[in-house]
Amino acid sequence: MAEQAKDEKSPQQGKFYLRYYVGHHGKFGHEFLEFEFLEDGLLRYANNSRYKGHDLLKKSVYVTDAVLDELKRMIDDSEVLNEDDKLWPEPDEVGRQEIEILHNGHHISFVTTKIGSIIDIEGQEDAGGLKCFYYLVQDLKCLVFSLISLHFKVNFHSFTKSNCCGTHKKQFDIA
Amino acid sequence: MSRADFEDLDVEIDDHSGKRKKGDGNVARKGRGHERSEDPFHYTKSGAFESVPHDKEDQDVQRCMQLLFFLFVCLFKTKIHMKAVEGYVLFVRGIHEEAKDDDVYEVFGEYGHIKQLHLNLDRLTGFVKGYALIEYATFKEAKSTKDNLDGAKILGREITVDWAFKKPPH
């Protein structure tokens, strides 16, 4: 049944791609974080931070359809595809964020500045849209950090100060 | 992955200028990022990415087993999961939003020793987002959990259990 439904969709509607970038140029050089998901499950992750002497980190791994489906659910639930970045603040010296999503026959490519916290959004012209974007990004980062740290044993807390995600993490050590 | 794979996604990049061309698919396009010609931030499209080798076991044994393994994959197409650096990771979906760590740990701890559990939260609501990543040290534990708990219920909500990572498709 599921396969049949898939076939009925036009090829464009079945296509999927997601990319997120956040970065700035500062006293540690160009620091950024970028990840992307491809249709076949390839997750690529790049993080460049000179903070505490870390170098560019690039990781790639294939995730299963279950992970992609959850990702699509998150995108659908956030309704980010209905938003537009026309009224969002332009990227500036503080930083730059980009999100590109190809899903369900929509292709968005939004660009804006960094959003430090939800307080930055208040008073903006398109506060609703930015809020939706902000929380989607938080949830996406959370998922990606979990995937990468579980697969590669990377400890994110040591070098991404502001990137901590609201997650319950428990280490169950062998007693 | 090469650029060819990427072009396939309606996001075409001109070879000479590096600028983006509009795809001709019937896709609803939106956003300032499409028009921007400066496009220097695609780090994930270049260079080598570190990945975990398929099998870290003894190389000699691996060589001997390779043919057998290949046949096994061809015949059954079952072994598509991917071992993570230190264990096997399951991806659980459909978790009740009010579930707690202990609820998940209780259910999933039954079939093996959980090395790590990530039960991520929705940043907006503070409730559980609906998925969890669970790491087991051995394939046996992970497989047994997957077989036994796929379709089980936590707090009355049906969950699905699958692998989180797969081997690169060929």
Short mmCIF file of C-alpha atoms in Angstrom, two decimals:
data_model
loop_
_atom_site.label_atom_id
_atom_site.label_comp_id
_atom_site.label_asym_id
_atom_site.label_seq_id
_atom_site.Cartn_x
_atom_site.Cartn_y
_atom_site.Cartn_z
CA MET A 1 0.00 0.00 0.00
CA ALA A 2 2.68 2.44 1.03
CA GLU A 3 4.70 1.70 -2.07
CA GLN A 4 1.71 2.20 -4.27
CA ALA A 5 1.06 5.60 -2.76
CA LYS A 6 4.68 6.52 -3.34
CA ASP A 7 4.48 5.66 -7.02
CA GLU A 8 1.44 7.83 -7.53
CA LYS A 9 3.29 10.93 -6.45
CA SER A 10 5.11 12.90 -9.08
CA PRO A 11 8.87 12.36 -8.98
CA GLN A 12 9.45 15.91 -7.77
CA GLN A 13 7.16 15.45 -4.80
CA GLY A 14 9.08 12.45 -3.60
CA LYS A 15 12.37 14.30 -3.58
CA PHE A 16 13.94 15.28 -0.32
CA TYR A 17 16.89 17.39 0.72
CA LEU A 18 17.73 19.36 3.82
CA ARG A 19 20.66 21.62 4.58
CA TYR A 20 21.29 23.94 7.47
CA TYR A 21 24.19 26.32 7.92
CA VAL A 22 25.03 28.69 10.72
CA GLY A 23 28.24 30.64 10.99
CA HIS A 24 30.13 33.87 11.44
CA HIS A 25 33.54 35.40 10.97
CA GLY A 26 35.06 36.32 14.30
CA LYS A 27 38.26 36.32 16.27
CA PHE A 28 38.59 32.56 15.82
CA GLY A 29 38.22 32.88 12.05
CA HIS A 30 35.29 31.48 10.16
CA GLU A 31 33.34 29.37 12.58
CA PHE A 32 30.40 27.47 11.32
CA LEU A 33 28.24 24.42 11.62
CA GLU A 34 26.60 22.81 8.65
CA PHE A 35 24.72 19.60 8.08
CA GLU A 36 22.70 18.13 5.28
CA PHE A 37 20.50 15.11 4.69
CA LEU A 38 20.24 13.59 1.24
CA GLU A 39 17.41 11.51 -0.07
CA ASP A 40 19.36 8.25 0.13
CA GLY A 41 19.99 8.80 3.83
CA LEU A 42 23.45 10.35 3.68
CA LEU A 43 23.97 12.72 6.57
CA ARG A 44 26.95 15.02 6.26
CA TYR A 45 28.09 17.15 9.12
CA ALA A 46 30.77 19.82 9.25
CA ASN A 47 31.75 21.89 12.24
CA ASN A 48 34.57 24.38 12.24
CA SER A 49 35.39 25.97 15.52
CA ARG A 50 38.75 27.26 16.67
CA TYR A 51 37.31 27.52 20.13
CA LYS A 52 39.64 25.71 22.53
CA GLY A 53 41.83 24.69 19.62
CA HIS A 54 39.43 22.45 17.77
CA ASP A 55 39.86 21.90 14.05
CA LEU A 56 37.39 21.36 11.29
CA LEU A 57 35.27 18.34 11.97
CA LYS A 58 33.67 16.55 9.06
CA LYS A 59 31.59 13.46 9.47
CA SER A 60 29.32 11.49 7.24
CA VAL A 61 27.06 8.54 7.85
CA TYR A 62 24.02 6.96 6.26
CA VAL A 63 20.83 7.03 8.26
CA THR A 64 17.85 4.74 7.75
CA ASP A 65 14.46 5.67 6.35
CA ALA A 66 13.07 5.72 9.88
CA VAL A 67 15.30 8.68 10.69
CA LEU A 68 14.39 10.43 7.44
CA ASP A 69 10.70 9.88 8.13
CA GLU A 70 11.04 11.42 11.56
CA LEU A 71 12.87 14.34 10.00
CA LYS A 72 10.06 14.83 7.50
CA ARG A 73 7.53 14.66 10.29
CA MET A 74 9.41 17.39 12.14
CA ILE A 75 9.42 19.57 9.03
CA ASP A 76 5.71 18.97 8.41
CA ASP A 77 4.81 19.66 12.04
CA SER A 78 6.78 22.90 12.07
CA GLU A 79 4.98 24.14 8.93
CA VAL A 80 8.16 25.95 7.94
CA LEU A 81 7.34 25.32 4.29
CA ASN A 82 4.51 27.85 4.59
CA GLU A 83 6.85 30.57 5.84
CA ASP A 84 8.81 33.09 3.81
CA ASP A 85 12.03 34.94 4.62
CA LYS A 86 11.02 38.21 2.95
CA LEU A 87 10.66 40.05 6.25
CA TRP A 88 13.40 38.27 8.15
CA PRO A 89 16.52 40.21 9.12
CA GLU A 90 19.38 40.04 6.62
CA PRO A 91 22.58 38.22 7.53
CA ASP A 92 25.03 40.62 9.17
CA GLU A 93 28.32 40.72 11.08
CA VAL A 94 26.71 38.77 13.91
CA GLY A 95 26.31 35.82 11.62
CA ARG A 96 24.36 34.02 9.02
CA GLN A 97 21.88 31.17 8.95
CA GLU A 98 20.70 29.28 5.92
CA ILE A 99 18.10 26.60 5.65
CA GLU A 100 17.31 24.77 2.47
CA ILE A 101 14.57 22.17 2.33
CA LEU A 102 13.22 20.27 -0.62
CA HIS A 103 10.19 18.34 0.51
CA ASN A 104 6.63 17.65 -0.57
CA GLY A 105 6.97 19.63 -3.79
CA HIS A 106 8.24 22.70 -1.94
CA HIS A 107 11.74 24.06 -2.17
CA ILE A 108 12.62 26.71 0.37
CA SER A 109 15.97 28.40 0.76
CA PHE A 110 15.87 30.88 3.59
CA VAL A 111 18.65 33.20 4.69
CA THR A 112 18.80 35.27 7.83
CA THR A 113 21.03 36.40 10.67
CA LYS A 114 21.81 34.44 13.80
CA ILE A 115 19.14 34.16 16.42
CA GLY A 116 20.76 33.97 19.82
CA SER A 117 17.60 33.31 21.75
CA ILE A 118 13.87 33.63 21.39
CA ILE A 119 14.06 37.11 22.94
CA ASP A 120 15.83 38.37 19.80
CA ILE A 121 12.76 37.51 17.78
CA GLU A 122 10.25 39.52 19.79
CA GLY A 123 9.32 42.73 18.08
CA GLN A 124 10.42 41.51 14.65
CA GLU A 125 8.02 42.04 11.77
CA ASP A 126 7.61 38.34 11.06
CA ALA A 127 8.01 37.09 14.63
CA GLY A 128 5.75 34.10 13.99
CA GLY A 129 7.77 32.87 11.03
CA LEU A 130 11.09 33.38 12.79
CA LYS A 131 9.84 31.55 15.84
CA CYS A 132 8.79 28.59 13.73
CA PHE A 133 12.20 28.61 12.03
CA TYR A 134 14.04 28.99 15.34
CA TYR A 135 12.37 26.03 16.99
CA LEU A 136 12.69 23.82 13.92
CA VAL A 137 16.42 24.53 13.85
CA GLN A 138 16.73 23.73 17.56
CA ASP A 139 15.00 20.40 17.05
CA LEU A 140 17.02 19.57 13.93
CA LYS A 141 20.29 20.32 15.67
CA CYS A 142 19.22 18.20 18.58
CA LEU A 143 18.58 15.23 16.31
CA VAL A 144 21.80 15.68 14.36
CA PHE A 145 23.94 16.02 17.48
CA SER A 146 22.43 12.86 18.88
CA LEU A 147 23.03 10.97 15.65
CA ILE A 148 26.60 12.16 15.23
CA SER A 149 27.61 11.78 18.85
CA LEU A 150 26.19 8.28 19.09
CA HIS A 151 27.79 7.16 15.86
CA PHE A 152 31.19 8.77 16.24
CA LYS A 153 31.50 9.39 19.98
CA VAL A 154 31.95 13.12 19.58
CA ASN A 155 31.45 15.15 22.69
CA PHE A 156 29.64 18.25 21.56
CA HIS A 157 29.53 19.93 24.93
CA SER A 158 33.24 20.57 24.85
CA PHE A 159 33.18 22.93 21.92
CA THR A 160 29.72 24.12 21.08
CA LYS A 161 28.88 26.40 23.92
CA SER A 162 25.63 27.72 22.57
CA ASN A 163 24.58 24.57 20.81
CA CYS A 164 23.52 22.50 23.77
CA CYS A 165 20.15 21.00 23.11
CA GLY A 166 17.45 20.32 25.59
CA THR A 167 17.95 16.65 25.78
CA HIS A 168 17.87 14.06 28.45
CA LYS A 169 21.13 12.26 28.18
CA LYS A 170 21.94 9.46 30.47
CA GLN A 171 25.13 7.51 30.52
CA PHE A 172 24.53 4.06 31.81
CA ASP A 173 27.99 2.92 32.78
CA ILE A 174 28.79 -0.69 33.20
CA ALA A 175 28.96 -1.17 36.91
CA MET B 1 28.51 11.86 -3.27
CA SER B 2 29.28 14.07 -6.17
CA ARG B 3 27.75 17.14 -7.60
CA ALA B 4 25.82 14.96 -10.03
CA ASP B 5 23.82 13.57 -7.16
CA PHE B 6 23.08 17.03 -5.99
CA GLU B 7 21.98 18.30 -9.36
CA ASP B 8 19.46 15.56 -9.35
CA LEU B 9 17.63 17.42 -6.62
CA ASP B 10 16.46 20.31 -8.78
CA VAL B 11 19.18 22.51 -7.34
CA GLU B 12 21.42 22.96 -10.30
CA ILE B 13 24.74 24.68 -10.04
CA ASP B 14 26.32 26.23 -13.08
CA ASP B 15 29.72 24.70 -13.68
CA HIS B 16 31.47 27.90 -14.66
CA SER B 17 30.15 30.56 -12.38
CA GLY B 18 29.06 28.33 -9.53
CA LYS B 19 25.79 30.21 -9.55
CA ARG B 20 22.52 28.48 -9.02
CA LYS B 21 20.18 27.91 -11.88
CA LYS B 22 16.49 27.51 -11.53
CA GLY B 23 15.32 23.97 -11.91
CA ASP B 24 12.45 23.40 -14.27
CA GLY B 25 10.60 20.96 -12.05
CA ASN B 26 7.16 21.80 -10.76
CA VAL B 27 8.47 22.69 -7.34
CA ALA B 28 7.19 25.66 -5.37
CA ARG B 29 10.27 27.77 -4.72
CA LYS B 30 10.52 30.30 -1.95
CA GLY B 31 13.25 32.23 -0.16
CA ARG B 32 16.04 34.71 -0.73
CA GLY B 33 18.64 31.96 -0.77
CA HIS B 34 17.64 30.96 -4.30
CA GLU B 35 18.56 34.31 -5.79
CA ARG B 36 21.78 34.86 -3.91
CA SER B 37 24.71 34.42 -6.24
CA GLU B 38 27.31 34.30 -3.50
CA ASP B 39 27.25 30.80 -2.31
CA PRO B 40 30.38 30.11 -0.33
CA PHE B 41 28.93 28.18 2.54
CA HIS B 42 28.44 24.73 1.16
CA TYR B 43 31.16 23.02 3.11
CA THR B 44 29.29 19.77 3.20
CA LYS B 45 29.67 19.48 -0.55
CA SER B 46 33.42 19.29 -0.68
CA GLY B 47 36.35 17.43 0.75
CA ALA B 48 36.64 14.18 2.59
CA PHE B 49 34.28 13.23 5.34
CA GLU B 50 35.23 10.92 8.12
CA SER B 51 33.09 7.84 8.42
CA VAL B 52 33.19 4.67 10.42
CA PRO B 53 34.61 1.70 8.47
CA HIS B 54 32.04 -0.92 7.73
CA ASP B 55 33.72 -3.60 9.76
CA LYS B 56 36.46 -2.90 12.18
CA GLU B 57 37.08 -6.57 12.93
CA ASP B 58 40.20 -8.50 12.13
CA GLN B 59 41.23 -7.76 8.56
CA ASP B 60 42.28 -11.33 7.65
CA VAL B 61 39.09 -12.84 8.90
CA GLN B 62 37.23 -10.09 7.17
CA ARG B 63 38.79 -10.94 3.83
CA CYS B 64 37.85 -14.59 4.18
CA MET B 65 34.36 -13.70 5.22
CA GLN B 66 33.83 -11.08 2.56
CA LEU B 67 32.54 -13.45 -0.10
CA LEU B 68 30.31 -15.27 2.33
CA PHE B 69 29.03 -11.99 3.62
CA PHE B 70 28.36 -10.74 0.13
CA LEU B 71 26.39 -13.87 -0.69
CA PHE B 72 24.47 -13.53 2.55
CA VAL B 73 23.54 -9.95 1.73
CA CYS B 74 22.52 -10.89 -1.79
CA LEU B 75 20.41 -13.79 -0.61
CA PHE B 76 18.66 -12.28 2.35
CA LYS B 77 19.21 -8.54 2.09
CA THR B 78 18.76 -8.34 5.81
CA LYS B 79 22.05 -7.08 7.11
CA ILE B 80 21.73 -3.48 6.16
CA HIS B 81 22.29 -1.98 9.58
CA MET B 82 25.52 -0.22 10.39
CA LYS B 83 27.64 -0.60 13.45
CA ALA B 84 28.46 2.63 15.18
CA VAL B 85 31.85 3.23 16.74
CA GLU B 86 31.06 1.52 19.99
CA GLY B 87 27.82 -0.29 19.51
CA TYR B 88 24.53 -0.64 17.73
CA VAL B 89 22.03 2.16 17.72
CA LEU B 90 18.28 1.80 17.45
CA PHE B 91 15.93 4.57 16.38
CA VAL B 92 12.57 4.52 18.12
CA ARG B 93 9.61 6.53 16.86
CA GLY B 94 6.15 7.28 18.16
CA ILE B 95 7.07 7.78 21.80
CA HIS B 96 4.39 9.39 23.92
CA GLU B 97 5.16 13.03 24.55
CA GLU B 98 4.85 12.64 28.30
CA ALA B 99 7.15 9.65 28.49
CA LYS B 100 10.12 9.95 30.80
CA ASP B 101 13.62 8.53 30.57
CA ASP B 102 12.73 5.86 33.07
CA ASP B 103 9.69 4.69 31.07
CA VAL B 104 11.84 4.13 28.01
CA TYR B 105 14.72 2.70 29.99
CA GLU B 106 12.47 0.23 31.74
CA VAL B 107 11.02 -1.12 28.49
CA PHE B 108 14.22 -1.17 26.48
CA GLY B 109 16.48 -2.30 29.29
CA GLU B 110 14.69 -5.61 29.34
CA TYR B 111 16.44 -6.97 26.27
CA GLY B 112 19.93 -5.76 26.88
CA HIS B 113 22.16 -3.33 28.67
CA ILE B 114 21.55 0.20 27.40
CA LYS B 115 24.81 2.04 26.92
CA GLN B 116 23.27 5.36 26.01
CA LEU B 117 19.79 6.74 25.67
CA HIS B 118 18.96 10.01 23.96
CA LEU B 119 15.37 11.01 24.54
CA ASN B 120 15.30 14.43 22.96
CA LEU B 121 12.83 17.12 23.85
CA ASP B 122 10.77 19.47 21.76
CA ARG B 123 12.32 22.86 22.40
CA LEU B 124 9.03 24.68 22.07
CA THR B 125 6.85 22.56 24.30
CA GLY B 126 9.43 20.92 26.52
CA PHE B 127 7.77 17.56 25.98
CA VAL B 128 9.41 14.56 24.40
CA LYS B 129 9.84 15.08 20.66
CA GLY B 130 8.66 11.57 19.85
CA TYR B 131 11.85 9.75 18.97
CA ALA B 132 14.70 8.19 20.90
CA LEU B 133 18.14 6.85 20.08
CA ILE B 134 19.25 3.86 22.08
CA GLU B 135 22.67 2.31 21.97
CA TYR B 136 23.50 -1.28 22.83
CA ALA B 137 26.97 -2.75 23.03
CA THR B 138 26.20 -5.89 21.07
CA PHE B 139 24.33 -6.66 17.91
CA LYS B 140 22.51 -9.49 19.67
CA GLU B 141 20.98 -7.20 22.26
CA ALA B 142 20.00 -4.60 19.72
CA LYS B 143 18.50 -7.13 17.33
CA SER B 144 16.54 -8.86 20.05
CA THR B 145 15.18 -5.52 21.25
CA LYS B 146 14.22 -4.51 17.73
CA ASP B 147 12.45 -7.81 17.08
CA ASN B 148 10.61 -7.81 20.38
CA LEU B 149 9.64 -4.17 20.72
CA ASP B 150 8.77 -3.05 17.20
CA GLY B 151 5.05 -2.37 17.51
CA ALA B 152 5.04 -2.49 21.31
CA LYS B 153 3.37 0.20 23.42
CA ILE B 154 4.75 2.78 25.80
CA LEU B 155 2.11 4.67 27.82
CA GLY B 156 -0.50 3.25 25.46
CA ARG B 157 1.14 4.62 22.31
CA GLU B 158 2.49 2.25 19.69
CA ILE B 159 6.18 2.62 18.92
CA THR B 160 8.27 1.55 15.96
CA VAL B 161 11.82 0.35 16.38
CA ASP B 162 14.36 0.45 13.58
CA TRP B 163 18.09 0.77 13.10
CA ALA B 164 19.41 4.31 13.10
CA PHE B 165 22.29 3.81 10.69
CA LYS B 166 22.71 1.81 7.54
CA LYS B 167 25.56 0.80 5.33
CA PRO B 168 26.27 2.97 2.31
CA PRO B 169 24.08 1.91 -0.62
CA HIS B 170 26.03 0.56 -3.58
#
